[in-house]
Coordinates of C-alpha atoms in Angstrom, one line a residue:
Chain A
M1 CA 24.3 -35.9 1.7
I2 CA 22.3 -33.0 3.0
A3 CA 18.9 -33.8 1.7
P4 CA 17.0 -36.5 -0.2
A5 CA 17.1 -36.3 -4.0
A6 CA 14.7 -33.8 -5.4
P7 CA 11.4 -35.2 -6.7
A8 CA 11.1 -35.3 -10.4
F9 CA 8.5 -32.8 -11.4
V10 CA 6.4 -32.9 -14.6
P11 CA 5.3 -29.4 -15.6
L12 CA 1.7 -28.8 -16.4
D13 CA 2.7 -26.3 -19.1
P14 CA 5.1 -27.6 -21.7
Q15 CA 6.1 -24.0 -22.5
F16 CA 7.2 -23.5 -18.9
E17 CA 10.7 -22.3 -19.8
Q18 CA 9.6 -19.7 -22.3
R19 CA 7.0 -18.5 -19.8
V20 CA 9.6 -18.1 -17.1
R21 CA 12.1 -16.4 -19.3
G22 CA 9.4 -14.0 -20.6
S23 CA 8.2 -13.1 -17.1
F24 CA 11.8 -12.6 -15.9
A25 CA 12.4 -10.3 -18.8
R26 CA 9.4 -8.2 -17.8
Q27 CA 10.8 -7.4 -14.3
P28 CA 12.6 -4.1 -14.5
F29 CA 14.1 -4.7 -11.1
M30 CA 16.1 -7.7 -12.3
A31 CA 17.5 -5.5 -15.1
T32 CA 18.3 -2.7 -12.7
I33 CA 20.5 -5.0 -10.6
G34 CA 21.9 -6.8 -13.7
A35 CA 20.5 -10.3 -12.8
R36 CA 20.0 -12.9 -15.5
L37 CA 18.5 -16.4 -15.6
G38 CA 20.7 -19.5 -15.7
T39 CA 19.2 -23.0 -15.9
V40 CA 15.4 -23.2 -16.1
E41 CA 14.2 -26.8 -15.4
P42 CA 11.0 -28.2 -13.9
G43 CA 11.0 -27.1 -10.3
R44 CA 14.6 -25.8 -10.5
V45 CA 15.8 -22.3 -11.5
E46 CA 19.1 -20.4 -11.3
V47 CA 19.5 -16.7 -11.1
I48 CA 22.9 -15.2 -11.7
L49 CA 24.1 -11.8 -10.4
P50 CA 27.4 -10.6 -11.7
F51 CA 29.4 -8.3 -9.4
A52 CA 28.9 -4.6 -9.8
E53 CA 30.0 -1.7 -7.6
G54 CA 26.4 -0.5 -7.4
L55 CA 25.3 -3.8 -5.7
T56 CA 27.7 -3.5 -2.7
Q57 CA 27.5 -2.5 0.9
Q58 CA 30.1 -0.4 2.8
H59 CA 32.8 -3.2 2.8
G60 CA 32.6 -3.8 -1.0
Y61 CA 30.7 -7.1 -0.8
F62 CA 27.3 -7.9 -2.4
H63 CA 24.7 -6.2 -0.2
G64 CA 22.4 -8.5 1.8
G65 CA 19.5 -7.0 0.0
S66 CA 20.8 -8.1 -3.4
I67 CA 21.4 -11.6 -2.0
G68 CA 17.8 -11.8 -0.7
A69 CA 16.4 -10.4 -4.0
I70 CA 17.9 -13.1 -6.2
A71 CA 17.1 -15.8 -3.6
D72 CA 13.4 -14.7 -3.7
S73 CA 13.5 -14.5 -7.5
A74 CA 15.1 -18.0 -8.0
G75 CA 12.6 -19.6 -5.7
G76 CA 9.6 -17.8 -7.2
Y77 CA 10.5 -18.9 -10.7
A78 CA 11.3 -22.5 -9.6
A79 CA 7.7 -22.6 -8.4
F80 CA 6.4 -20.9 -11.5
T81 CA 7.9 -23.6 -13.8
L82 CA 5.2 -26.0 -12.3
F83 CA 2.3 -23.6 -12.5
P84 CA -0.4 -23.8 -15.2
A85 CA 0.0 -21.5 -18.3
D86 CA -2.6 -18.9 -17.3
S87 CA -1.3 -18.0 -13.8
S88 CA 0.9 -15.7 -11.8
V89 CA 3.2 -16.3 -8.8
V90 CA 3.2 -14.3 -5.6
T91 CA 5.7 -14.6 -2.8
V92 CA 4.0 -15.2 0.6
E93 CA 7.1 -15.2 2.7
Y94 CA 10.8 -16.0 2.6
K95 CA 13.6 -16.4 5.0
V96 CA 17.3 -16.4 4.4
N97 CA 20.2 -17.3 6.6
I98 CA 23.3 -15.5 5.4
M99 CA 26.3 -17.7 6.2
S100 CA 29.2 -15.9 4.7
P101 CA 29.9 -12.5 3.0
G102 CA 28.8 -12.2 -0.6
R103 CA 32.3 -11.9 -2.0
G104 CA 33.4 -12.7 -5.6
E105 CA 32.7 -12.2 -9.3
Q106 CA 29.1 -13.4 -9.2
L107 CA 26.4 -14.8 -7.0
I108 CA 24.3 -17.8 -8.1
A109 CA 20.9 -18.3 -6.5
L110 CA 19.4 -21.8 -6.9
G111 CA 15.7 -22.2 -6.2
E112 CA 14.3 -25.8 -5.9
V113 CA 10.7 -26.9 -5.3
L114 CA 10.3 -29.0 -2.2
K115 CA 6.5 -29.3 -2.4
S116 CA 4.2 -28.4 -5.3
G117 CA 0.6 -27.8 -4.4
R118 CA -2.4 -26.5 -6.3
T119 CA -2.4 -23.2 -4.3
L120 CA 0.9 -23.2 -2.3
T121 CA 4.4 -24.2 -3.3
I122 CA 7.3 -24.5 -0.9
T123 CA 10.9 -24.0 -2.2
R124 CA 14.4 -24.1 -0.8
V125 CA 16.8 -21.4 -1.9
D126 CA 20.5 -21.5 -1.8
V127 CA 22.9 -18.7 -2.8
F128 CA 26.5 -19.4 -3.7
A129 CA 29.3 -16.8 -4.2
E130 CA 31.9 -17.6 -6.9
A131 CA 35.4 -16.2 -6.5
Q132 CA 38.2 -17.4 -8.8
G133 CA 36.4 -20.6 -9.6
K134 CA 35.6 -21.5 -6.0
R135 CA 32.0 -21.7 -4.8
T136 CA 31.1 -20.6 -1.2
H137 CA 27.7 -21.4 0.2
C138 CA 26.6 -17.9 1.1
A139 CA 22.9 -18.1 2.0
S140 CA 20.1 -20.6 2.5
G141 CA 16.4 -20.5 3.2
T142 CA 12.9 -21.6 2.5
Q143 CA 10.1 -19.7 0.8
T144 CA 6.3 -20.0 0.3
L145 CA 4.7 -19.1 -3.0
F146 CA 1.0 -18.6 -4.0
C147 CA -0.4 -19.6 -7.4
L148 CA -2.9 -17.0 -8.7
A149 CA -4.7 -19.3 -11.1
G150 CA -6.4 -17.6 -14.1
R151 CA -4.4 -14.4 -13.5
S152 CA -2.0 -14.3 -16.4
D153 CA 1.5 -13.1 -15.7
T154 CA 1.4 -10.8 -18.8
R155 CA -1.6 -8.9 -17.7
A156 CA -0.7 -5.5 -16.1
Chain B
M1 CA -2.5 -3.0 20.4
I2 CA -0.4 -5.6 18.6
A3 CA 2.6 -5.6 20.9
P4 CA 4.0 -4.1 24.1
A5 CA 5.5 -0.7 24.0
A6 CA 9.1 -0.8 22.8
P7 CA 11.7 -0.7 25.5
A8 CA 13.5 2.7 25.8
F9 CA 17.1 2.1 24.7
V10 CA 20.1 4.1 25.8
P11 CA 22.7 4.1 23.0
L12 CA 26.3 3.3 24.0
D13 CA 27.6 5.7 21.4
P14 CA 26.2 9.3 21.6
Q15 CA 27.2 9.8 18.0
F16 CA 24.9 6.9 16.9
E17 CA 22.9 8.9 14.4
Q18 CA 25.9 10.3 12.6
R19 CA 27.4 6.9 12.6
V20 CA 24.3 5.3 11.1
R21 CA 23.9 8.0 8.4
G22 CA 27.5 7.8 7.5
S23 CA 27.3 4.0 7.1
F24 CA 24.1 4.2 5.0
A25 CA 25.8 6.8 2.7
R26 CA 28.7 4.3 2.1
Q27 CA 26.3 1.6 0.8
P28 CA 26.3 1.9 -3.0
F29 CA 23.3 -0.5 -3.2
M30 CA 21.1 1.9 -1.3
A31 CA 22.0 4.6 -3.8
T32 CA 21.3 2.3 -6.7
I33 CA 17.8 1.7 -5.6
G34 CA 17.2 5.2 -4.5
A35 CA 16.6 4.5 -0.8
R36 CA 17.1 7.1 1.9
L37 CA 17.1 7.2 5.7
G38 CA 14.1 8.6 7.5
T39 CA 14.0 8.8 11.3
V40 CA 17.1 7.5 13.2
E41 CA 16.4 7.0 16.9
P42 CA 17.9 4.6 19.5
G43 CA 16.7 1.2 18.4
R44 CA 14.4 2.5 15.7
V45 CA 15.2 3.4 12.1
E46 CA 13.2 4.1 9.0
V47 CA 14.3 3.5 5.4
I48 CA 12.2 5.2 2.7
L49 CA 12.1 4.0 -0.9
P50 CA 10.4 6.3 -3.5
F51 CA 8.7 4.6 -6.4
A52 CA 10.8 4.1 -9.6
E53 CA 10.0 2.1 -12.7
G54 CA 13.4 0.3 -12.2
L55 CA 12.2 -1.2 -8.9
T56 CA 9.2 -3.0 -10.2
Q57 CA 8.2 -6.5 -11.1
Q58 CA 6.0 -7.4 -14.1
H59 CA 2.8 -6.0 -12.8
G60 CA 4.3 -2.5 -12.0
Y61 CA 4.5 -2.9 -8.2
F62 CA 7.6 -2.7 -6.1
H63 CA 9.5 -6.0 -6.6
G64 CA 9.6 -8.3 -3.6
G65 CA 13.4 -8.1 -3.6
S66 CA 13.2 -4.3 -3.1
I67 CA 10.8 -4.8 -0.2
G68 CA 13.1 -7.3 1.4
A69 CA 16.2 -5.1 0.8
I70 CA 14.9 -2.1 2.7
A71 CA 13.4 -4.3 5.4
D72 CA 16.9 -5.8 6.0
S73 CA 18.5 -2.4 5.9
A74 CA 16.0 -0.8 8.3
G75 CA 16.4 -3.6 10.9
G76 CA 20.2 -3.7 10.5
Y77 CA 20.5 0.0 11.2
A78 CA 18.1 -0.1 14.1
A79 CA 20.4 -2.6 15.7
F80 CA 23.5 -0.5 14.7
T81 CA 22.2 2.5 16.6
L82 CA 22.8 0.6 19.9
F83 CA 26.2 -0.8 19.0
P84 CA 29.5 0.6 20.3
A85 CA 31.3 3.2 18.2
D86 CA 34.0 0.9 16.9
S87 CA 31.9 -1.9 15.5
S88 CA 30.1 -3.3 12.4
V89 CA 26.7 -4.9 11.9
V90 CA 26.2 -8.2 10.0
T91 CA 22.8 -9.7 9.1
V92 CA 22.6 -13.3 10.3
E93 CA 19.1 -14.0 9.0
Y94 CA 15.8 -12.3 8.2
K95 CA 12.3 -13.4 7.3
V96 CA 9.6 -11.4 5.7
N97 CA 5.9 -12.2 5.2
I98 CA 4.6 -10.1 2.3
M99 CA 1.0 -9.3 3.1
S100 CA 0.0 -7.1 0.2
P101 CA 1.4 -5.8 -3.0
G102 CA 4.0 -3.0 -2.8
R103 CA 1.8 -0.4 -4.6
G104 CA 2.1 3.3 -4.2
E105 CA 4.4 6.4 -4.2
Q106 CA 6.8 5.1 -1.7
L107 CA 7.6 2.3 0.7
I108 CA 8.6 2.9 4.3
A109 CA 10.5 0.2 6.2
L110 CA 10.5 0.5 10.0
G111 CA 13.1 -1.5 11.9
E112 CA 12.8 -1.8 15.7
V113 CA 15.0 -3.6 18.2
L114 CA 13.2 -6.2 20.2
K115 CA 16.2 -7.4 22.1
S116 CA 19.6 -5.9 22.3
G117 CA 22.5 -8.1 23.3
R118 CA 26.2 -7.8 23.4
T119 CA 26.7 -10.2 20.4
L120 CA 23.2 -10.6 19.0
T121 CA 20.4 -8.2 18.4
I122 CA 16.8 -9.2 17.4
T123 CA 14.7 -6.7 15.4
R124 CA 11.2 -6.6 14.1
V125 CA 10.7 -5.1 10.6
D126 CA 7.6 -3.7 9.1
V127 CA 7.1 -2.3 5.6
F128 CA 4.3 0.1 4.7
A129 CA 3.2 1.2 1.2
E130 CA 2.0 4.7 0.9
A131 CA -0.5 5.5 -1.8
Q132 CA -2.3 8.9 -1.9
G133 CA -1.7 9.4 1.8
K134 CA -3.0 6.0 2.8
R135 CA -0.6 3.5 4.5
T136 CA -1.0 -0.2 3.9
H137 CA 0.9 -2.8 6.0
C138 CA 2.8 -4.5 3.2
A139 CA 5.3 -6.8 5.0
S140 CA 6.4 -7.9 8.4
G141 CA 9.2 -10.0 9.8
T142 CA 12.0 -10.6 12.3
Q143 CA 15.8 -10.4 11.9
T144 CA 18.9 -11.4 13.7
L145 CA 22.0 -9.2 13.7
F146 CA 25.6 -9.8 14.8
C147 CA 27.8 -7.2 16.3
L148 CA 31.4 -7.3 15.1
A149 CA 33.0 -5.5 18.0
G150 CA 36.3 -3.8 17.3
R151 CA 35.7 -4.0 13.5
S152 CA 35.0 -0.4 12.4
D153 CA 32.3 0.1 9.8
T154 CA 34.5 2.5 7.9
R155 CA 37.4 0.0 7.4
A156 CA 37.3 -1.6 4.0
Chain C
M1 CA 19.8 -33.4 -6.2
I2 CA 18.4 -30.7 -4.0
A3 CA 21.6 -29.4 -2.4
P4 CA 25.4 -29.8 -2.5
A5 CA 27.0 -32.6 -0.5
A6 CA 27.3 -31.8 3.1
P7 CA 30.8 -30.6 4.1
A8 CA 32.7 -33.2 6.1
F9 CA 33.0 -32.0 9.7
V10 CA 35.8 -32.8 12.1
P11 CA 34.5 -32.5 15.7
L12 CA 36.5 -30.6 18.2
D13 CA 35.5 -33.0 20.9
P14 CA 36.1 -36.7 20.2
Q15 CA 33.5 -37.5 22.9
F16 CA 30.9 -35.6 20.9
E17 CA 28.4 -38.5 20.7
Q18 CA 28.5 -39.3 24.3
R19 CA 28.1 -35.6 25.1
V20 CA 25.1 -35.3 22.8
R21 CA 23.4 -38.4 24.1
G22 CA 24.0 -37.3 27.7
S23 CA 22.5 -33.9 27.1
F24 CA 19.5 -35.3 25.3
A25 CA 18.9 -37.7 28.2
R26 CA 18.8 -34.7 30.6
Q27 CA 15.9 -33.0 28.8
P28 CA 12.7 -33.9 30.5
F29 CA 10.6 -32.5 27.6
M30 CA 12.1 -35.1 25.2
A31 CA 11.0 -37.9 27.6
T32 CA 7.6 -36.3 28.0
I33 CA 6.9 -36.5 24.3
G34 CA 8.7 -39.9 23.9
A35 CA 11.4 -38.7 21.5
R36 CA 14.7 -40.6 21.2
L37 CA 18.0 -40.0 19.4
G38 CA 18.8 -41.9 16.2
T39 CA 22.1 -41.4 14.4
V40 CA 24.6 -39.0 16.0
E41 CA 27.4 -38.1 13.6
P42 CA 29.6 -35.0 13.2
G43 CA 27.2 -32.2 12.1
R44 CA 24.3 -34.6 11.6
V45 CA 21.7 -35.8 14.2
E46 CA 18.4 -37.7 13.9
V47 CA 15.6 -37.4 16.5
I48 CA 12.8 -40.0 16.2
L49 CA 9.3 -39.5 17.6
P50 CA 7.0 -42.6 17.7
F51 CA 3.3 -41.9 17.3
A52 CA 1.3 -41.5 20.5
E53 CA -2.3 -40.3 20.9
G54 CA -1.0 -37.6 23.3
L55 CA 1.0 -36.0 20.5
T56 CA -1.9 -35.3 18.2
Q57 CA -4.1 -32.5 17.1
Q58 CA -7.8 -32.7 16.5
H59 CA -7.6 -34.7 13.3
G60 CA -5.4 -37.4 14.8
Y61 CA -2.1 -36.4 13.2
F62 CA 1.1 -35.3 14.9
H63 CA 0.5 -31.8 16.3
G64 CA 2.5 -29.0 14.5
G65 CA 4.1 -28.2 17.9
S66 CA 5.5 -31.7 18.2
I67 CA 6.9 -31.4 14.6
G68 CA 8.6 -28.1 15.5
A69 CA 9.9 -29.5 18.8
I70 CA 11.9 -32.4 17.3
A71 CA 13.0 -30.2 14.4
D72 CA 14.5 -27.7 16.8
S73 CA 16.1 -30.5 18.9
A74 CA 17.6 -32.3 15.9
G75 CA 19.2 -29.1 14.6
G76 CA 20.4 -28.0 18.0
Y77 CA 22.1 -31.3 18.6
A78 CA 23.6 -31.4 15.1
A79 CA 25.3 -28.1 16.0
F80 CA 26.3 -29.4 19.4
T81 CA 28.3 -32.3 17.9
L82 CA 30.8 -29.7 16.6
F83 CA 31.0 -27.6 19.8
P84 CA 33.9 -27.8 22.2
A85 CA 33.6 -30.1 25.2
D86 CA 32.9 -27.4 27.8
S87 CA 30.0 -25.6 26.1
S88 CA 26.2 -25.3 25.8
V89 CA 23.9 -24.8 22.8
V90 CA 21.1 -22.2 22.7
T91 CA 18.6 -21.8 19.9
V92 CA 18.6 -18.3 18.5
E93 CA 15.7 -18.9 16.0
Y94 CA 14.2 -21.5 13.8
K95 CA 11.7 -21.6 11.0
V96 CA 9.7 -24.5 9.7
N97 CA 7.6 -24.9 6.6
I98 CA 5.1 -27.7 7.2
M99 CA 4.5 -29.3 3.8
S100 CA 2.2 -32.2 4.6
P101 CA 0.3 -33.6 7.6
G102 CA 2.4 -35.5 10.2
R103 CA 0.7 -38.8 9.6
G104 CA 2.2 -42.2 10.4
E105 CA 3.9 -44.5 12.8
Q106 CA 6.8 -42.1 13.5
L107 CA 8.4 -38.8 12.6
I108 CA 12.1 -38.6 11.9
A109 CA 13.8 -35.2 12.2
L110 CA 17.1 -34.7 10.6
G111 CA 19.3 -31.8 11.6
E112 CA 22.4 -31.0 9.5
V113 CA 25.0 -28.3 9.9
L114 CA 25.3 -26.0 6.9
K115 CA 27.8 -23.6 8.5
S116 CA 29.8 -24.1 11.6
G117 CA 31.2 -21.0 13.2
R118 CA 32.9 -20.2 16.5
T119 CA 29.9 -18.4 17.9
L120 CA 27.0 -19.2 15.5
T121 CA 26.1 -22.3 13.7
I122 CA 23.4 -22.6 10.9
T123 CA 21.6 -25.8 10.4
R124 CA 19.0 -27.2 8.0
V125 CA 16.2 -29.3 9.5
D126 CA 14.0 -31.8 7.7
V127 CA 11.2 -33.8 9.2
F128 CA 9.9 -37.0 7.5
A129 CA 6.7 -38.9 8.4
E130 CA 7.0 -42.7 8.1
A131 CA 3.8 -44.6 7.4
Q132 CA 3.9 -48.3 6.4
G133 CA 7.5 -48.0 5.3
K134 CA 6.9 -45.0 3.1
R135 CA 8.6 -41.7 4.0
T136 CA 6.9 -38.3 3.3
H137 CA 8.8 -35.1 3.5
C138 CA 6.7 -33.4 6.2
A139 CA 8.6 -30.2 7.1
S140 CA 11.8 -28.2 6.3
G141 CA 13.5 -25.2 7.7
T142 CA 16.7 -23.5 8.9
Q143 CA 17.9 -22.7 12.3
T144 CA 20.5 -20.5 14.0
L145 CA 22.4 -21.8 17.1
F146 CA 24.6 -20.0 19.6
C147 CA 27.6 -21.6 21.3
L148 CA 28.0 -20.7 24.9
A149 CA 31.6 -21.5 25.3
G150 CA 32.9 -22.3 28.8
R151 CA 29.3 -22.9 30.0
S152 CA 29.1 -26.7 30.5
D153 CA 25.8 -28.3 29.5
T154 CA 25.7 -30.3 32.7
R155 CA 25.8 -27.3 35.0
A156 CA 22.3 -26.3 36.2
Chain D
M1 CA 5.5 1.9 20.2
I2 CA 6.7 -1.1 18.3
A3 CA 3.9 -1.5 15.8
P4 CA 0.7 0.1 14.6
A5 CA -2.5 -0.6 16.4
A6 CA -4.0 -3.9 15.5
P7 CA -6.9 -3.6 12.9
A8 CA -10.3 -4.2 14.4
F9 CA -11.6 -7.5 13.0
V10 CA -15.2 -8.6 12.6
P11 CA -15.5 -12.3 12.8
L12 CA -17.5 -14.1 10.1
D13 CA -18.8 -16.6 12.7
P14 CA -20.4 -15.1 15.8
Q15 CA -19.7 -18.4 17.6
F16 CA -16.0 -18.0 17.0
E17 CA -15.0 -18.3 20.7
Q18 CA -16.9 -21.5 21.3
R19 CA -15.5 -22.9 18.1
V20 CA -11.9 -22.1 19.1
R21 CA -12.3 -23.4 22.6
G22 CA -13.9 -26.6 21.3
S23 CA -11.1 -27.2 18.8
F24 CA -8.4 -26.5 21.4
A25 CA -10.1 -29.0 23.8
R26 CA -9.9 -31.7 21.0
Q27 CA -6.1 -31.4 20.8
P28 CA -4.5 -34.1 22.9
F29 CA -1.1 -32.5 22.6
M30 CA -2.2 -29.3 24.4
A31 CA -3.5 -31.5 27.3
T32 CA -0.2 -33.5 27.3
I33 CA 1.8 -30.3 27.9
G34 CA -0.8 -28.7 30.1
A35 CA -1.5 -25.7 28.0
R36 CA -4.8 -23.8 28.3
L37 CA -6.5 -21.0 26.4
G38 CA -6.6 -17.5 27.9
T39 CA -8.3 -14.6 26.1
V40 CA -10.1 -15.5 22.8
E41 CA -11.0 -12.3 20.8
P42 CA -11.4 -11.6 17.1
G43 CA -7.9 -12.0 15.7
R44 CA -6.3 -12.3 19.1
V45 CA -5.7 -15.5 21.2
E46 CA -3.6 -16.2 24.3
V47 CA -2.3 -19.7 25.2
I48 CA -1.0 -20.1 28.7
L49 CA 1.6 -22.8 29.7
P50 CA 2.1 -23.3 33.4
F51 CA 5.6 -24.5 34.4
A52 CA 6.1 -28.3 34.8
E53 CA 9.3 -30.2 35.2
G54 CA 8.3 -32.3 32.2
L55 CA 8.5 -29.3 29.9
T56 CA 12.1 -28.4 30.6
Q57 CA 15.5 -28.7 29.0
Q58 CA 18.7 -29.6 30.8
H59 CA 19.0 -26.3 32.6
G60 CA 15.5 -26.4 34.1
Y61 CA 13.9 -23.8 31.8
F62 CA 11.0 -24.3 29.4
H63 CA 12.3 -26.3 26.4
G64 CA 12.4 -24.3 23.1
G65 CA 10.1 -26.9 21.7
S66 CA 7.4 -26.1 24.2
I67 CA 7.9 -22.3 23.5
G68 CA 7.4 -23.0 19.8
A69 CA 4.4 -25.3 20.3
I70 CA 2.3 -22.7 22.2
A71 CA 3.5 -19.9 19.8
D72 CA 2.2 -22.0 16.9
S73 CA -1.0 -22.7 18.7
A74 CA -1.8 -19.1 19.7
G75 CA -1.2 -17.8 16.2
G76 CA -3.2 -20.6 14.6
Y77 CA -6.2 -20.0 16.9
A78 CA -6.0 -16.2 16.4
A79 CA -6.4 -16.9 12.7
F80 CA -9.1 -19.4 13.3
T81 CA -11.3 -16.8 15.2
L82 CA -11.8 -15.1 11.8
F83 CA -12.5 -18.2 9.7
P84 CA -16.0 -19.2 8.6
A85 CA -17.8 -21.7 10.8
D86 CA -17.3 -24.7 8.5
S87 CA -13.5 -24.6 8.2
S88 CA -10.2 -25.9 9.5
V89 CA -6.9 -24.2 10.1
V90 CA -3.5 -25.5 8.9
T91 CA -0.1 -24.1 9.7
V92 CA 1.9 -23.4 6.5
E93 CA 5.0 -22.1 8.3
Y94 CA 6.2 -20.3 11.4
K95 CA 9.4 -18.8 12.6
V96 CA 10.4 -17.8 16.1
N97 CA 13.3 -15.9 17.5
I98 CA 14.0 -16.9 21.0
M99 CA 15.2 -13.8 22.8
S100 CA 15.6 -15.0 26.4
P101 CA 15.4 -18.2 28.4
G102 CA 11.9 -19.5 29.2
R103 CA 12.2 -19.1 32.9
G104 CA 9.3 -18.6 35.4
E105 CA 6.0 -19.8 36.6
Q106 CA 4.3 -19.7 33.2
L107 CA 4.6 -18.8 29.6
I108 CA 2.0 -16.7 27.8
A109 CA 1.8 -16.9 24.0
L110 CA -0.1 -14.2 22.3
G111 CA -1.1 -14.6 18.7
E112 CA -2.4 -11.7 16.7
V113 CA -3.7 -11.5 13.1
L114 CA -1.7 -9.0 10.9
K115 CA -3.5 -9.8 7.7
S116 CA -6.7 -11.8 7.2
G117 CA -7.3 -13.2 3.8
R118 CA -9.8 -15.7 2.3
T119 CA -7.1 -18.4 1.9
L120 CA -4.1 -17.2 3.8
T121 CA -3.8 -15.4 7.2
I122 CA -0.6 -13.9 8.6
T123 CA -0.1 -13.7 12.3
R124 CA 2.5 -12.3 14.7
V125 CA 3.3 -14.4 17.8
D126 CA 4.9 -13.2 21.0
V127 CA 5.8 -15.3 24.0
F128 CA 6.3 -13.9 27.4
A129 CA 7.7 -15.6 30.5
E130 CA 6.2 -14.6 33.8
A131 CA 8.3 -14.9 36.9
Q132 CA 7.2 -13.4 40.2
G133 CA 4.8 -11.0 38.5
K134 CA 7.4 -9.8 36.0
R135 CA 7.0 -10.4 32.3
T136 CA 10.0 -11.0 30.0
H137 CA 9.6 -11.0 26.2
C138 CA 10.9 -14.4 25.5
A139 CA 10.2 -15.1 21.8
S140 CA 8.7 -13.4 18.7
G141 CA 7.9 -14.4 15.2
T142 CA 5.4 -14.5 12.3
Q143 CA 3.3 -17.4 10.9
T144 CA 1.3 -18.2 7.8
L145 CA -2.0 -20.1 8.2
F146 CA -4.2 -21.8 5.5
C147 CA -8.0 -21.8 5.7
L148 CA -9.5 -25.2 4.6
A149 CA -13.0 -23.9 3.8
G150 CA -15.7 -26.5 3.9
R151 CA -13.6 -28.9 6.0
S152 CA -15.1 -28.8 9.4
D153 CA -12.6 -28.9 12.3
T154 CA -14.7 -31.5 14.1
R155 CA -14.5 -34.1 11.3
A156 CA -11.8 -36.7 11.9

């Protein structure tokens, strides 16, 4: 297989799922593009993006910018599941390799924590395109996240 | 200064600006987020993103996904200015380091070609946030683009 | 698990292992740092780097540069296993996130092909540090490789 | 030009140059590959790598691993010039795009700080190959560094 089994993470905050879903719902950009959360587990989050004409590039496929946006979001929230309750998550950097066109009924971005630290968390992000029940590995990358401890996500 | 002067590029296609502006206009996702082209020069393209509530994350700043989207677009079109007339541009990969929050009236993404090859082009992308006339360097990265020769950008 | 099962690759060149081992042996830099090849399978290559004082940084761990060097090498040769006989491999770009210090008796870099194309191949690279039989995930990243078809690896 | 003028940095530690040169001299790996420091200024460091047969790949050019190693080193020490006296620098991640073969009498890696923060510093790294007095832009990338405050670089 491609990589060793993911470490089993124990979240610091038992309310992690509710905290992640609340934060996601407060992001107007995710509503603008029509993204929604799938699975939310310790260190592992899915973001789903159904196809819409308004998300495409000139050839009718998902725009690379929409692929990157949900990759960044899935990885960021995967990290956030393991953060303490009173904290915020900030993306330091991310990189994506786009391996095939974003073609199909929906994209699924999967973010998974590779290393969870007090200040920095490293995630792997993979994006899959689903067309007629078939999944294609569309993009892959890694991301670095910063934990702003004591800076609640709900504070403006 | 940070880097050597950009090489002077001579575009293969004298109609490069019209070709870039036409392609940008055919990308529904750019209209969805409200992005528009600024300067279009050989090997150098600006994409401007005016602030809108629908582009923000939970703290009211530009979402990281919107920052990445215009960075990818600016770099891709900078490469495209130097491509032959009958070709398309595909993003192979991009990486962005986000250095400060996307806060202000607008973002300006600047894509510049570092190396122009027959098949692959490498660009540098920088994103600046403008607030009350002051520019902050918000993000920086590099990107790899692929030239699909003989595959017109206008063909569906 | 972290990622979907690796696709099963069928090499174009049945002599792929011999070709990879021959090329590796012709790289003086790999001899300089003392790296050697481990497993060589279709789309999957290990590079092993035993500890040596001359590979360290100021705290006595493997230098980040030696971690990156074997990551680049493992990914490049993983791609090369799937190339045609009369070709060369060139690294377009690579990124590594270093997740923990390179501490131990040896490093093992594992390169795996995510997407194999005619011109471009995308790999994932992971580096593990082995200390007293225990493996630590030390670094992870992705890489883009270019296939120079018709340009034999043995030609100077 | 490619990028805005570099910000003028004021180092926290007036002995920054001596501190950087001392740290570099304690890295056995830099001696192994024969790298030496060039200019050391606030937020800007050059690492020079003279050609040696032992640094090459199979075609006789500088190995990609040696290019990445001095890029990482130049960026890391550029960040370190701005750190407080009693601190260490750790590479979080780096990415390099290799734009042309490393061919010539020497490589020069230039690391420059884009953003200096209390915990994280972002640098841009460029590598040039010098052959018969002519410089070729060989590689470019960005890097994230972590400041270990209170952890002296000289402590084993």
